[in-house]
Coordinates of C-alpha atoms and ligand atoms in Angstrom, one line a residue:
Chain A
X196 CA 1.8 3.5 -6.3
X197 CA 4.7 1.4 -7.4
X198 CA 5.0 -2.2 -6.2
X199 CA 8.1 -1.3 -4.1
X200 CA 6.2 1.5 -2.3
X201 CA 3.4 -0.9 -1.6
X202 CA 5.6 -3.5 0.0
X203 CA 7.4 -1.0 2.1
X204 CA 4.2 0.6 3.4
X205 CA 2.7 -2.9 4.0
X206 CA 5.8 -3.8 6.0
X207 CA 5.5 -0.5 8.0
X208 CA 1.8 -1.3 8.7
X209 CA 2.8 -4.7 10.0
X210 CA 5.5 -3.1 12.1
X211 CA 3.2 -0.6 13.6
X212 CA 0.6 -3.3 14.4
X213 CA 3.3 -5.3 16.2
X214 CA 4.4 -2.2 18.1
X215 CA 0.8 -1.4 19.1
X216 CA 0.2 -4.9 20.3
X217 CA 3.5 -5.0 22.2
X218 CA 2.7 -1.6 23.8
X219 CA -0.7 -2.8 24.8
X220 CA 0.5 -6.1 26.4
X221 CA 3.4 -4.5 28.3
X222 CA 1.3 -1.4 29.1
X223 CA -1.5 -3.4 30.7
X224 CA 1.0 -5.4 32.7
X225 CA 2.6 -2.2 33.9
X226 CA -0.7 -0.6 34.8
X227 CA -1.9 -3.6 36.8
X228 CA 1.5 -3.8 38.6
X229 CA 1.2 -0.1 39.6
X230 CA -2.4 -0.6 40.6
X231 CA -1.5 -3.4 43.1
X232 CA 0.7 -0.9 45.0
X233 CA -2.6 0.8 46.0
X234 CA -5.4 -1.6 45.5
X235 CA -6.2 -5.2 45.0
X236 CA -9.7 -6.8 44.8
X237 CA -9.1 -8.8 47.9
X238 CA -6.5 -9.3 50.6
X239 CA -3.7 -11.3 48.9
X240 CA -2.6 -13.1 52.1
X241 CA -5.9 -14.3 53.6
X242 CA -8.8 -16.4 52.4
X243 CA -11.7 -14.4 51.0
X244 CA -13.9 -17.3 49.9
X245 CA -14.1 -21.1 49.9
X246 CA -11.3 -23.3 48.6
X247 CA -10.9 -23.7 44.9
X248 CA -14.1 -21.9 44.0
X249 CA -14.9 -21.7 40.4
X250 CA -14.9 -18.3 38.6
X251 CA -17.9 -16.2 39.7
X252 CA -18.9 -12.5 39.8
X253 CA -17.3 -12.2 43.3
X254 CA -14.0 -14.0 42.3
X255 CA -13.5 -13.5 38.5
X256 CA -10.9 -16.2 38.3
X257 CA -12.1 -18.2 41.3
X258 CA -10.0 -19.0 44.5
X259 CA -6.9 -21.1 45.2
X260 CA -6.7 -24.1 47.5
X261 CA -6.4 -21.7 50.5
X262 CA -9.5 -19.8 49.5
X263 CA -7.5 -16.7 48.4
X264 CA -8.7 -14.7 45.4
X265 CA -6.8 -15.9 42.3
X266 CA -7.1 -12.6 40.4
X267 CA -5.5 -10.8 43.2
X268 CA -2.6 -13.3 43.2
X269 CA -2.3 -12.9 39.4
X270 CA -2.1 -9.1 39.7
X271 CA 0.6 -9.2 42.3
X272 CA 2.4 -11.7 40.1
X273 CA 2.5 -9.1 37.3
X274 CA 4.3 -6.8 39.7
X275 CA 6.8 -9.5 40.6
X276 CA 7.4 -10.4 36.9
X277 CA 8.1 -6.8 35.9
X278 CA 10.4 -6.2 38.9
X279 CA 12.3 -9.4 38.1
X280 CA 12.5 -8.7 34.4
X281 CA 13.5 -5.1 34.8
X282 CA 15.9 -5.7 37.6
X283 CA 17.7 -8.6 36.0
X284 CA 18.0 -6.9 32.7
X285 CA 19.3 -3.7 34.3
X286 CA 22.0 -5.6 36.1
X287 CA 22.8 -7.8 33.1
X288 CA 22.9 -4.7 30.7
X289 CA 25.2 -2.7 33.0
X290 CA 27.6 -5.4 33.8
X291 CA 27.4 -7.1 30.4
X292 CA 27.9 -4.0 28.2
X293 CA 30.8 -2.7 30.3
X294 CA 32.6 -6.1 30.2
X295 CA 31.8 -6.5 26.5
X296 CA 33.2 -3.1 25.5
X297 CA 36.3 -3.6 27.7
X298 CA 36.9 -7.0 26.0
X299 CA 36.5 -5.4 22.6
X300 CA 39.4 -3.0 23.5
X301 CA 41.5 -5.5 25.5
X302 CA 44.8 -6.8 24.3
X303 CA 44.7 -10.1 22.5
X304 CA 45.5 -12.2 25.6
X305 CA 43.1 -10.5 27.9
X306 CA 40.4 -10.7 25.2
X307 CA 41.0 -14.4 24.7
X308 CA 40.8 -15.1 28.5
X309 CA 37.6 -13.0 28.8
X310 CA 36.0 -14.7 25.7
X311 CA 36.8 -18.2 27.1
X312 CA 35.4 -17.3 30.6
X313 CA 32.2 -16.0 29.0
X314 CA 31.8 -19.1 26.9
X315 CA 32.1 -21.3 30.0
X316 CA 29.6 -19.1 31.9
X317 CA 27.2 -19.2 29.0
X318 CA 27.5 -23.0 28.7
X319 CA 25.8 -23.2 32.2
X320 CA 22.1 -23.1 31.8
X321 CA 20.8 -19.8 33.1
X322 CA 18.5 -21.6 35.5
X323 CA 21.3 -23.7 36.9
X324 CA 23.5 -20.7 37.4
X325 CA 20.6 -18.9 39.2
X326 CA 20.0 -22.0 41.4
X327 CA 23.7 -22.0 42.4
X328 CA 23.6 -18.3 43.4
X329 CA 20.3 -18.8 45.3
X330 CA 21.7 -21.8 47.0
X331 CA 24.9 -20.0 47.9
X332 CA 22.9 -17.2 49.6
X333 CA 21.2 -18.4 52.8
X334 CA 17.7 -17.6 52.1
X335 CA 15.7 -17.5 48.9
X336 CA 14.5 -13.9 48.3
X337 CA 13.2 -12.0 45.4
X338 CA 16.5 -10.0 45.3
X339 CA 18.8 -13.0 45.2
X340 CA 16.7 -14.3 42.3
X341 CA 17.0 -11.0 40.5
X342 CA 20.8 -10.8 41.2
X343 CA 21.3 -14.4 40.0
X344 CA 19.4 -13.9 36.8
X345 CA 21.1 -10.5 36.3
X346 CA 24.5 -12.2 36.5
X347 CA 23.5 -14.9 34.1
X348 CA 22.2 -12.3 31.6
X349 CA 25.4 -10.3 31.9
X350 CA 27.4 -13.2 30.5
X351 CA 25.3 -13.4 27.4
X352 CA 25.1 -9.6 27.0
X353 CA 28.9 -9.3 27.4
X354 CA 29.6 -11.9 24.7
X355 CA 27.1 -10.2 22.3
X356 CA 28.5 -6.7 23.1
X357 CA 32.0 -7.8 22.5
X358 CA 31.3 -9.2 19.0
X359 CA 29.1 -6.2 18.0
X360 CA 31.6 -3.7 19.4
X361 CA 34.5 -5.3 17.6
X362 CA 32.6 -5.1 14.3
X363 CA 31.9 -1.4 14.8
X364 CA 35.5 -0.7 15.8
X365 CA 36.7 -2.1 12.4
X366 CA 34.6 0.4 10.5
X367 CA 36.1 3.2 8.5
X368 CA 34.2 5.9 10.4
X369 CA 36.0 5.0 13.6
X370 CA 39.4 5.7 12.0
X371 CA 37.9 8.8 10.4
X372 CA 36.6 10.0 13.7
X373 CA 40.0 9.2 15.4
X374 CA 41.9 11.3 12.8
X375 CA 40.0 14.4 14.0
X376 CA 41.1 13.7 17.6
X377 CA 38.2 11.7 19.1
X378 CA 39.5 9.8 22.2
X379 CA 38.7 6.1 22.8
X380 CA 36.1 7.1 25.4
X381 CA 34.5 9.4 22.8
X382 CA 34.5 6.6 20.3
X383 CA 32.7 4.3 22.7
X384 CA 30.0 6.8 23.7
X385 CA 29.5 8.5 20.3
X386 CA 29.9 5.7 17.9
X387 CA 30.1 2.2 19.4
X388 CA 27.2 2.3 21.8
X389 CA 24.7 4.0 19.5
X390 CA 25.6 1.6 16.7
X391 CA 25.2 -1.6 18.7
X392 CA 22.1 -0.3 20.6
X393 CA 19.5 -1.5 18.0
X394 CA 20.7 -5.1 18.2
X395 CA 21.4 -4.9 22.0
X396 CA 17.9 -3.6 22.8
X397 CA 16.2 -6.4 21.0
X398 CA 18.4 -8.8 23.0
X399 CA 17.5 -7.1 26.2
X400 CA 13.8 -7.7 25.5
X401 CA 14.5 -11.3 24.8
X402 CA 16.5 -11.6 28.1
X403 CA 13.6 -9.8 29.9
X404 CA 11.3 -12.5 28.7
X405 CA 13.7 -15.3 29.6
X406 CA 14.2 -13.8 33.1
X407 CA 10.5 -13.7 33.8
X408 CA 10.3 -17.3 32.7
X409 CA 13.3 -18.3 34.7
X410 CA 11.9 -16.6 37.8
X411 CA 8.7 -18.5 37.3
X412 CA 10.8 -21.7 37.1
X413 CA 12.8 -20.8 40.2
X414 CA 9.5 -20.2 42.1
X415 CA 8.1 -23.4 40.7
X416 CA 11.1 -25.2 42.2
X417 CA 10.6 -23.3 45.5
X418 CA 13.7 -21.2 45.0
X419 CA 12.1 -18.0 43.9
X420 CA 10.2 -15.2 45.6
X421 CA 8.9 -16.4 49.0
X422 CA 5.4 -15.4 50.2
X423 CA 3.9 -12.8 50.2
X424 CA 5.4 -12.0 46.8
X425 CA 3.0 -13.9 44.6
X426 CA 4.7 -14.9 41.4
X427 CA 3.3 -16.6 38.4
X428 CA 5.7 -19.4 38.8
X429 CA 4.5 -20.2 42.3
X430 CA 0.9 -19.9 41.2
X431 CA 1.7 -22.6 38.5
X432 CA 3.4 -24.8 41.1
X433 CA 0.5 -24.4 43.5
X434 CA -2.0 -25.3 40.8
X435 CA -0.1 -28.4 40.0
X436 CA -2.1 -30.8 42.1
X437 CA -5.5 -29.4 41.1
X438 CA -4.9 -28.9 37.4
X439 CA -7.7 -31.3 36.4
X440 CA -10.3 -30.1 38.9
X441 CA -9.5 -26.4 38.7
X442 CA -7.6 -25.8 35.5
X443 CA -8.0 -22.0 35.6
X444 CA -5.4 -21.9 38.4
X445 CA -2.7 -23.0 35.9
X446 CA -4.2 -21.5 32.7
X447 CA -4.4 -17.9 34.0
X448 CA -0.8 -17.5 35.2
X449 CA 0.4 -19.4 32.1
X450 CA -1.4 -17.0 29.7
X451 CA -0.2 -13.9 31.7
X452 CA 3.4 -15.1 31.5
X453 CA 3.2 -15.8 27.7
X454 CA 1.5 -12.5 27.0
X455 CA 4.1 -10.4 28.8
X456 CA 7.0 -12.2 27.1
X457 CA 5.5 -11.8 23.7
X458 CA 4.5 -8.2 24.4
X459 CA 8.1 -7.4 25.4
X460 CA 9.5 -8.9 22.2
X461 CA 7.0 -7.1 19.9
X462 CA 7.7 -3.8 21.7
X463 CA 11.5 -4.2 21.3
X464 CA 11.2 -5.1 17.6
X465 CA 8.9 -2.2 16.9
X466 CA 11.1 0.3 18.8
X467 CA 14.2 -0.9 17.0
X468 CA 12.5 -0.2 13.6
X469 CA 11.5 3.3 14.7
X470 CA 15.0 4.0 16.0
X471 CA 16.8 2.8 12.9
X472 CA 17.2 5.6 10.4
X473 CA 18.2 3.2 7.6
X474 CA 14.9 1.3 7.8
X475 CA 13.0 1.0 4.6
X476 CA 16.2 0.3 2.7
X477 CA 17.3 -3.2 1.9
X478 CA 19.1 -4.8 4.8
Chain B
X165 CA 60.9 27.6 8.3
X166 CA 60.4 24.3 10.2
X167 CA 58.5 21.6 8.3
X168 CA 54.9 20.9 9.3
X169 CA 55.3 17.2 8.5
X170 CA 58.8 15.8 8.4
X171 CA 59.2 12.1 7.6
X172 CA 62.7 10.6 7.7
X173 CA 63.6 7.0 6.9
X174 CA 60.1 5.7 7.4
X175 CA 59.7 1.9 7.2
X176 CA 56.3 0.3 7.5
X177 CA 55.9 -3.5 7.5
X178 CA 53.3 -6.1 8.0
X179 CA 55.1 -9.0 9.7
X180 CA 58.2 -9.3 7.6
X181 CA 56.6 -7.9 4.4
X182 CA 57.7 -4.4 3.8
X183 CA 54.9 -2.0 2.8
X184 CA 56.9 1.3 2.8
X185 CA 60.7 1.4 2.7
X186 CA 63.0 4.2 3.7
X187 CA 60.6 7.0 2.7
X188 CA 61.7 10.6 3.5
X189 CA 59.9 13.8 2.6
X190 CA 58.7 16.9 4.3
X191 CA 55.8 19.4 3.9
X192 CA 56.3 23.1 4.9
X193 CA 53.3 25.2 6.2
X194 CA 51.0 26.0 3.3
X195 CA 52.8 23.7 0.9
X196 CA 50.8 21.4 -1.5
X197 CA 52.3 18.0 -2.1
X198 CA 51.0 15.1 -4.1
X199 CA 51.7 11.5 -3.3
X200 CA 51.1 9.3 -6.3
X201 CA 51.4 5.7 -7.2
X202 CA 49.3 2.8 -8.2
X203 CA 46.9 1.0 -5.9
X204 CA 48.7 -0.9 -3.1
X205 CA 51.9 1.2 -3.3
X206 CA 51.7 2.2 0.3
X207 CA 50.1 5.7 0.0
X208 CA 47.3 5.2 2.6
X209 CA 49.7 3.5 4.9
X210 CA 52.0 6.5 4.8
X211 CA 49.0 8.8 5.6
X212 CA 47.9 6.7 8.5
X213 CA 51.4 6.6 9.9
X214 CA 51.5 10.4 9.8
X215 CA 48.5 10.6 12.1
X216 CA 49.6 7.6 14.2
X217 CA 46.6 5.5 13.3
X218 CA 48.2 2.4 11.7
X219 CA 46.6 -0.9 12.8
X220 CA 48.4 -2.4 15.8
X221 CA 49.5 -5.3 13.7
X222 CA 51.6 -3.0 11.4
X223 CA 55.2 -2.3 12.4
X224 CA 56.6 1.2 11.9
X225 CA 60.1 2.6 12.4
X226 CA 61.9 5.8 11.5
X227 CA 60.9 9.4 12.3
X228 CA 57.6 11.2 11.7
X229 CA 57.5 14.7 13.1
X230 CA 54.0 16.3 12.9
X231 CA 54.0 19.9 14.0
X232 CA 57.3 19.3 15.8
X233 CA 55.9 16.3 17.7
X234 CA 57.4 12.9 17.2
X235 CA 54.5 10.6 16.2
X236 CA 56.3 7.2 16.2
X237 CA 55.8 5.8 19.7
X238 CA 53.8 8.7 20.9
X239 CA 51.0 8.0 23.5
X240 CA 47.4 8.2 22.5
X241 CA 46.7 11.3 24.6
X242 CA 49.5 13.2 23.0
X243 CA 48.3 12.1 19.5
X244 CA 44.6 13.1 20.4
X245 CA 45.7 16.6 21.0
X246 CA 47.7 16.6 17.7
X247 CA 45.0 15.0 15.6
X248 CA 42.7 17.5 14.1
X249 CA 44.7 20.5 15.1
X250 CA 47.9 19.6 13.2
X251 CA 46.4 17.3 10.6
X252 CA 42.9 16.2 9.5
X253 CA 42.1 13.6 6.9
X254 CA 39.5 13.3 4.1
X255 CA 39.1 9.7 3.0
X256 CA 38.3 8.0 -0.3
X257 CA 34.9 6.5 0.5
X258 CA 32.6 9.1 2.0
X259 CA 29.8 6.7 2.8
X260 CA 31.8 4.4 5.1
X261 CA 33.8 7.3 6.6
X262 CA 30.6 8.7 8.1
X263 CA 28.8 7.2 11.1
X264 CA 25.5 5.8 9.6
X265 CA 23.5 6.4 12.7
X266 CA 24.5 10.0 13.4
X267 CA 22.8 13.0 11.8
X268 CA 25.1 15.0 9.6
X269 CA 24.7 18.2 11.6
X270 CA 26.0 16.4 14.7
X271 CA 28.9 14.7 12.9
X272 CA 30.1 18.2 11.8
X273 CA 29.4 19.6 15.3
X274 CA 31.7 17.1 17.1
X275 CA 35.0 18.3 15.7
X276 CA 33.8 21.9 16.0
X277 CA 33.0 21.4 19.7
X278 CA 36.3 19.7 20.3
X279 CA 38.3 22.5 18.7
X280 CA 36.5 25.2 20.6
X281 CA 37.1 23.4 23.9
X282 CA 40.7 23.1 23.0
X283 CA 41.0 26.7 22.0
X284 CA 39.0 28.5 24.7
X285 CA 38.1 25.7 27.2
X286 CA 34.4 26.4 26.8
X287 CA 31.7 26.1 24.1
X288 CA 28.0 27.0 23.8
X289 CA 25.5 25.2 21.6
X290 CA 24.8 28.3 19.7
X291 CA 28.4 29.0 18.8
X292 CA 28.8 25.4 17.6
X293 CA 25.6 25.5 15.6
X294 CA 26.6 28.8 13.9
X295 CA 30.0 27.3 13.0
X296 CA 28.3 24.2 11.6
X297 CA 26.1 26.4 9.4
X298 CA 29.2 28.4 8.2
X299 CA 31.0 25.2 7.4
X300 CA 28.1 23.9 5.4
X301 CA 28.1 27.1 3.4
X302 CA 31.8 26.9 2.9
X303 CA 31.6 23.5 1.3
X304 CA 28.6 24.7 -0.8
X305 CA 26.1 22.2 0.4
X306 CA 22.6 23.1 -0.6
X307 CA 19.6 23.2 1.7
X308 CA 21.6 23.4 5.0
X309 CA 18.5 22.7 7.2
X310 CA 17.8 19.5 5.4
X311 CA 21.4 18.3 5.3
X312 CA 21.9 19.0 9.1
X313 CA 19.0 16.7 9.9
X314 CA 19.8 14.0 7.4
X315 CA 21.6 10.7 7.9
X316 CA 24.6 10.0 5.6
X317 CA 22.6 7.5 3.4
X318 CA 20.0 10.2 2.7
X319 CA 22.4 12.5 0.7
X320 CA 24.4 11.9 -2.5
X321 CA 28.0 10.7 -2.7
X322 CA 29.3 14.1 -3.7
X323 CA 27.4 15.7 -0.9
X324 CA 28.8 13.1 1.6
X325 CA 32.3 14.0 0.5
X326 CA 31.5 17.7 1.1
X327 CA 30.3 16.7 4.6
X328 CA 33.6 14.9 5.1
X329 CA 35.5 18.0 3.9
X330 CA 33.5 20.2 6.3
X331 CA 34.4 17.9 9.2
X332 CA 38.1 18.1 8.3
X333 CA 37.8 21.9 8.0
X334 CA 36.0 22.1 11.4
X335 CA 39.4 21.1 13.0
X336 CA 41.1 24.0 11.3
X337 CA 44.1 21.8 10.6
X338 CA 47.5 23.1 9.6
X339 CA 47.8 20.1 7.2
X340 CA 44.9 18.5 5.3
X341 CA 45.5 14.9 4.2
X342 CA 43.2 14.0 1.3
X343 CA 43.5 10.2 0.6
X344 CA 42.0 9.7 -2.9
X345 CA 39.1 12.1 -2.1
X346 CA 37.6 11.9 -5.6
X347 CA 38.3 8.3 -6.6
X348 CA 34.9 7.0 -5.5
X349 CA 33.0 9.8 -7.3
X350 CA 31.7 10.1 -10.8
X351 CA 33.7 12.4 -13.2
X352 CA 31.5 15.5 -12.9
X353 CA 31.4 15.3 -9.1
X354 CA 35.1 14.6 -9.1
X355 CA 35.8 17.9 -10.8
X356 CA 33.6 19.8 -8.4
X357 CA 35.1 18.3 -5.3
X358 CA 38.6 19.0 -6.7
X359 CA 37.8 22.6 -7.4
X360 CA 36.3 23.0 -3.9
X361 CA 39.4 21.4 -2.2
X362 CA 41.7 23.6 -4.3
X363 CA 39.8 26.8 -3.4
X364 CA 39.5 25.9 0.3
X365 CA 43.2 25.1 0.6
X366 CA 44.1 28.4 -1.1
X367 CA 41.7 30.4 1.1
X368 CA 42.8 29.0 4.4
X369 CA 46.4 28.6 3.6
X370 CA 46.7 25.2 5.0
X371 CA 49.2 22.7 3.7
X372 CA 47.9 19.8 1.6
X373 CA 49.0 16.2 1.2
X374 CA 47.0 15.0 -1.8
X375 CA 47.1 11.2 -2.4
X376 CA 46.0 9.8 -5.7
X377 CA 46.7 7.2 -8.3
X378 CA 45.4 9.6 -10.9
X379 CA 48.1 11.8 -12.4
X380 CA 46.1 14.5 -14.1
X381 CA 44.0 15.0 -10.8
X382 CA 47.2 15.4 -8.7
X383 CA 48.7 17.9 -11.3
X384 CA 45.7 20.2 -10.8
X385 CA 46.1 20.9 -7.1
X386 CA 49.7 20.4 -6.0
X387 CA 53.1 22.1 -6.5
X388 CA 55.4 19.1 -5.8
X389 CA 54.9 15.4 -6.2
X390 CA 56.4 12.2 -4.8
X391 CA 56.0 9.1 -6.9
X392 CA 55.7 5.9 -4.9
X393 CA 56.2 2.4 -6.2
X394 CA 55.9 -0.7 -4.0
X395 CA 56.6 1.5 -1.0
X396 CA 59.7 3.2 -2.4
X397 CA 59.9 6.8 -3.5
X398 CA 61.2 6.6 -7.1
X399 CA 61.0 10.2 -8.1
X400 CA 60.3 13.6 -6.5
X401 CA 60.1 17.2 -7.6
X402 CA 58.0 20.0 -8.9
X403 CA 54.9 18.9 -10.8
X404 CA 56.0 20.4 -14.2
X405 CA 59.5 18.9 -14.0
X406 CA 58.4 15.4 -12.9
X407 CA 55.5 15.1 -15.4
X408 CA 57.2 17.1 -18.2
X409 CA 60.5 15.3 -18.1
X410 CA 60.0 12.0 -16.1
X411 CA 63.3 10.3 -15.2
X412 CA 62.1 7.0 -13.8
X413 CA 60.6 4.3 -16.0
X414 CA 57.6 4.0 -13.7
X415 CA 56.8 7.7 -13.9
X416 CA 57.2 7.6 -17.7
X417 CA 54.5 4.8 -17.8
X418 CA 52.2 6.9 -15.6
X419 CA 52.7 10.0 -17.8
X420 CA 52.3 8.0 -21.0
X421 CA 49.1 6.3 -19.7
X422 CA 47.6 9.7 -18.8
X423 CA 48.6 11.1 -22.3
X424 CA 47.0 8.2 -24.1
X425 CA 43.9 8.5 -22.0
X426 CA 43.7 12.2 -22.9
X427 CA 44.2 11.5 -26.6
X428 CA 41.5 8.8 -26.5
X429 CA 39.1 11.3 -25.0
X430 CA 40.2 14.0 -27.5
X431 CA 39.6 11.6 -30.4
X432 CA 36.1 10.7 -29.3
X433 CA 35.1 14.1 -27.9
Ligands
ADP711 N1 46.1 -4.3 7.8 C1 47.0 -4.6 6.9 N2 47.9 -5.7 7.1 C2 48.8 -6.0 6.2 N3 48.9 -5.5 5.0 C3 48.1 -4.5 4.7 C4 47.1 -4.0 5.6 N4 46.5 -3.0 5.0 C5 47.1 -2.8 3.8 N5 48.0 -3.7 3.6 C6 48.9 -3.8 2.4 O1 49.7 -2.7 2.4 C7 50.0 -2.3 1.0 C8 49.8 -0.8 0.9 O2 48.5 -0.5 1.1 P1 47.9 1.0 0.9 O3 48.8 1.9 1.7 O4 46.5 1.0 1.3 O5 48.1 1.2 -0.6 P2 47.5 2.5 -1.5 O6 48.7 3.0 -2.1 O7 46.6 1.9 -2.5 O8 46.8 3.4 -0.6 C9 49.1 -3.1 0.1 O9 49.9 -4.1 -0.5 C10 48.1 -3.8 1.1 O10 47.8 -5.1 0.7
MG712 MG1 44.8 3.9 -0.5

């Protein structure tokens, strides 16, 4: 085997390892989230043991300061995290990609206005933007958090889409396709979206992770999902006062959060490499 | 017979810099015309103007009638119906003219599907697939099954140009515009592609606007030539007359250069 082939296959091995790990991390999260719809080890809302019990065979991760099973809380937190990540990215992707493609086609003036607006929106930290939206709506709910994060994501996605789409629109194959009678709508769906998708999808995974973290932060600040929607952010907040006496209360949701975010990024990277027919060539 | 492409007093400019000045020529159905001139003389600009696809920053005035439809100032929906049906284009660089992320079979299927929808209002996958296979045979691509499922970077430069030609043929255009279709290819492949184009144009009876800076190449496939210099037509006429007895100094240099090149080849070969 030549040295070139060796390095390519080694890279592919590394890619498939990353993909497997990503699939596993996200897959476990998804399974746990689905499981909680039917079954949890204990009642999530009521005490099932003494306060702040250490991990035991009955309570694998111990109990919180109200005597509720921590593993149960953590499992429901997985559901919340997936819901927030998926919901926020779905909103962000739909609104952001539409705006970004429109901007790429807009006249010079409209494009400049749109670009400036997006730059201002992006200059706001996501969390601050989300706090404003949550504050503007009367009550904090999971859905206002998702909506707020989705809007924040759509600004970033719109800006990225606009740049990527403009680059594709300058390519020769767009003119070539137009000479055979492809309409602008055809150009968008057949050429622009497929060609920007590999980069966009990786960004969606990144945004998914950021949304999950942001929701945790909102919950930590008391602006996120209210009970009974346990969220990892609220678990972290509640563990704050007892982090020295019962560190597992902070460590467990922290690890869960990091694992999901990393898993999502590995998955997106791996999927992009599979979806890219030009992979294996120099880039 | 009315002209298929009738260009009268065409001016193309970028800002106040003229790229093409007062150009007039016409192509009748089935006629084969060569547009020659050195790089930067405005040949591609003229071709793009004919299909209404000049960049928005480029100004255009004069009259361009393609299949009896005025192109200058026409709306996009009017032009979309005209493009492909009236004229299709094969470009110089076959790699960048194909979508890198779309399989070749699908790239050829797109214009086939569009034409069938235009002609009969309906299509079926089977009919489209059969036509794609026919087109691949027509442009003599080997291993059709493999080609259909390949991406552009997975086939050779000559094969890519054959794919581009198949895509243009898929439109069944009345006029084929070939903008330096062999310039990016090696000499052997160049000759093959040229032969293929020549044969296809004769078989289908479509008109040809062949653009090149290479005089011997043009002379092989066209009947009449227009010599363009700095955006101005300096000479026009039948191939034999123009190249046998060039009037304009610029044409004389082109002919002389080609002759010297031939002699050099003859001396070494
Ligand atoms: N988008 C553009 N804006 C301004 N000038 C251009 C643009 N594209 C090409 N030109 C100029 O137009 C002239 C003619 O170009 P072109 O028609 O491509 O020449 P060629 O005969 O080699 O095909 C060249 O001088 C080129 O620099
Ligand atoms: Mg050119």
